[in-house]
XYZ file of C-alpha atoms in Angstrom:
230
model
C 25.234 43.090 13.048
C 27.296 40.276 13.345
C 27.462 37.068 10.893
C 26.521 34.908 13.331
C 23.429 36.987 14.648
C 22.585 37.374 10.758
C 22.670 33.954 10.325
C 20.766 32.736 13.418
C 18.010 35.798 12.693
C 17.785 34.309 8.953
C 17.129 30.697 10.570
C 14.681 31.761 12.539
C 12.937 33.705 10.216
C 12.851 30.643 7.884
C 11.577 28.973 10.829
C 14.327 26.948 11.408
C 14.559 26.930 15.372
C 16.363 23.748 15.999
C 19.119 25.167 13.688
C 19.002 28.381 14.931
C 20.137 27.137 18.623
C 22.541 24.932 17.187
C 24.320 26.242 14.426
C 26.753 28.631 16.824
C 27.798 25.508 19.226
C 28.145 23.202 16.161
C 30.234 25.881 15.194
C 32.638 25.428 18.127
C 32.610 21.607 17.438
C 33.916 22.403 13.525
C 36.744 24.232 14.971
C 37.512 22.005 17.301
C 36.884 18.823 14.939
C 38.248 19.912 11.914
C 35.137 19.829 10.228
C 34.812 20.654 6.261
C 32.171 23.541 5.373
C 30.323 20.967 4.547
C 30.243 18.741 6.907
C 29.392 21.386 9.386
C 26.263 22.152 6.988
C 25.378 18.571 7.234
C 25.650 18.757 11.296
C 23.027 21.796 11.643
C 20.642 20.556 8.503
C 20.596 17.365 10.587
C 19.442 18.902 14.037
C 16.695 20.477 11.770
C 15.492 17.690 9.872
C 15.783 15.719 13.445
C 13.249 18.362 15.022
C 11.302 18.027 12.556
C 10.555 14.760 12.346
C 10.123 14.418 15.878
C 7.360 17.259 15.732
C 5.979 15.382 12.831
C 5.837 12.308 14.475
C 4.382 13.518 17.848
C 1.600 15.222 15.723
C 0.785 11.937 14.175
C 0.754 9.839 17.314
C -1.472 12.423 19.102
C -4.095 12.113 16.047
C -3.937 8.453 16.195
C -5.442 8.578 19.590
C -3.416 5.444 20.649
C -4.838 5.094 24.413
C -1.115 4.245 25.725
C 2.397 3.642 24.277
C 3.178 0.375 24.050
C 6.371 -1.298 22.079
C 6.591 -5.387 20.796
C 9.568 -5.646 23.072
C 7.467 -4.838 25.738
C 5.240 -7.578 25.316
C 5.844 -10.653 27.719
C 5.152 -13.913 25.352
C 6.165 -16.133 28.352
C 2.930 -15.240 29.841
C 1.120 -15.857 26.800
C 3.074 -18.905 25.392
C 0.477 -19.326 22.286
C 1.236 -15.961 20.904
C 4.458 -16.829 17.997
C 6.786 -14.181 18.376
C 8.297 -15.187 15.278
C 4.721 -14.057 13.219
C 4.781 -10.826 15.566
C 8.040 -10.436 14.381
C 7.040 -10.918 10.705
C 4.343 -8.281 11.501
C 6.553 -5.883 13.125
C 8.736 -5.770 9.705
C 5.611 -3.647 8.420
C 5.513 -5.814 5.340
C 1.172 -6.310 6.259
C 0.662 -2.402 5.119
C 2.223 -2.836 1.626
C 0.400 -6.084 1.152
C -2.879 -4.537 2.419
C -3.327 -7.473 4.993
C -5.765 -7.418 7.875
C -4.787 -8.411 11.392
C -7.414 -10.254 13.489
C -6.532 -10.795 17.094
C -8.496 -13.130 18.919
C -8.612 -13.957 22.960
C -10.288 -13.563 26.168
C -9.967 -10.045 27.876
C -6.309 -9.880 29.532
C -4.443 -11.873 27.092
C -2.694 -8.873 25.343
C -4.420 -8.485 21.948
C -4.849 -4.540 22.470
C -0.932 -4.239 23.536
C 0.288 -5.898 20.575
C -2.574 -3.678 17.943
C -1.475 -0.537 19.632
C 2.401 -1.644 19.381
C 1.965 -2.272 15.857
C 0.493 0.778 14.495
C 2.786 3.007 17.387
C 5.812 1.027 15.373
C 3.635 2.050 11.804
C 3.193 5.667 12.921
C 6.773 6.335 13.925
C 7.619 4.848 10.090
C 5.819 7.771 8.894
C 2.187 6.119 8.187
C -0.872 7.535 9.785
C -2.549 5.745 12.262
C -6.032 5.807 14.223
C -7.150 3.839 17.458
C -10.838 3.564 18.539
C -13.171 0.872 20.221
C -15.816 -0.159 17.475
C -18.639 1.084 20.565
C -16.688 4.382 19.974
C -16.674 4.102 16.537
C -19.912 2.883 15.768
C -21.579 5.459 17.959
C -19.691 8.292 16.383
C -20.938 7.211 12.787
C -24.496 6.361 13.468
C -24.341 10.026 15.530
C -23.239 11.336 11.955
C -26.134 9.375 10.109
C -28.283 11.712 11.794
C -26.791 15.186 11.367
C -25.702 14.319 7.503
C -22.433 14.305 8.348
C -21.911 10.344 7.683
C -19.627 10.592 4.587
C -16.897 13.522 6.242
C -16.999 11.252 9.252
C -16.397 7.942 7.811
C -13.082 9.480 6.580
C -11.735 9.498 9.774
C -11.647 5.735 10.005
C -10.919 5.152 6.086
C -8.444 7.549 5.654
C -5.578 6.317 7.428
C -3.019 3.768 6.444
C -3.563 1.890 9.724
C -6.478 1.869 11.833
C -6.953 -0.413 15.044
C -10.660 -1.335 16.060
C -10.513 -2.124 19.583
C -13.124 -4.829 21.684
C -15.486 -5.823 18.668
C -17.878 -8.174 20.432
C -17.142 -6.710 23.996
C -20.627 -4.682 23.590
C -23.310 -5.698 21.087
C -24.172 -3.777 18.389
C -27.737 -3.990 18.257
C -29.282 -1.307 15.328
C -29.336 -1.720 11.897
C -27.263 1.735 11.488
C -24.657 0.604 13.880
C -23.884 -2.584 11.742
C -24.054 -0.524 8.320
C -21.694 1.912 9.917
C -18.710 -1.156 10.658
C -19.532 -2.323 7.232
C -18.964 0.936 5.435
C -15.470 1.646 7.442
C -14.347 -2.128 6.531
C -15.395 -2.138 2.884
C -13.681 1.018 2.340
C -10.630 0.144 3.727
C -10.587 -2.982 2.141
C -11.211 -0.873 -1.578
C -8.550 1.430 -0.440
C -5.903 -1.286 0.232
C -5.652 0.059 3.915
C -4.955 -2.911 6.508
C -7.644 -2.850 9.962
C -6.158 -4.221 13.076
C -9.671 -6.039 15.220
C -8.977 -6.802 18.466
C -12.103 -9.482 19.591
C -12.955 -11.637 22.511
C -15.357 -13.506 20.558
C -15.063 -16.373 17.851
C -15.330 -15.310 14.241
C -18.674 -17.675 14.211
C -19.981 -15.653 16.679
C -20.282 -12.794 15.131
C -23.280 -12.837 13.511
C -24.854 -12.342 16.869
C -22.434 -9.270 17.263
C -23.783 -7.314 14.591
C -27.432 -9.116 14.640
C -27.300 -9.439 10.979
C -25.361 -13.109 9.993
C -25.412 -11.746 6.281
C -23.713 -8.606 7.106
C -21.251 -10.387 9.340
C -20.130 -12.425 6.844
C -19.846 -9.710 4.756
C -17.752 -7.870 6.881
C -15.256 -10.882 7.728
C -15.416 -11.519 4.012
C -13.322 -8.433 3.792
C -11.483 -8.654 7.123
C -10.228 -12.762 6.886
C -9.075 -12.207 2.967
C -4.988 -12.320 3.098
C -5.223 -11.787 6.856
């Protein structure tokens, strides 16, 4: 067995597939370009590192359950002149994550709230953070079902363990049951205590949230946690 074949087998055994595939072509480049041994090694390791980063990013995006891929660059600020591009650019630095600043997008359907929320959360995932997306209705239904079957604490982690959570369309459908309102509060409260920012989209004005949740006191407690440093 030649040295190259041994290296390829060893790299495959170590599950370094990208390095295994690229080390021979890169060796030819190294001879042509006159790379040093360190430069060649850096290129081979770099190929593996890039492949590993891409694989992990793909996994994080899959687990995030974003409804689609969107970017800040795709957003049409001319169509929505009320949106401040400078504010969005500041949010895109992801400083809000380290500062635990919730983000609330308020507006009528079709104005780009979900686009911006997903774009920011996607940017966070691309930066290495864990993210998750859910509609408010789906989240509450999942948690109420978990309350009934005794798995609430486990299911709650689905919405509190990730660094960034998008709760979409709060108020689009009524949250009528006491259990659903309680579940929503638990998510917001635990994320607030953990220092994990929550991104919310809603077409209802904040004074209407007492009607949305069917309990003005709990709605006020939820808003206290979402508005704090928002």
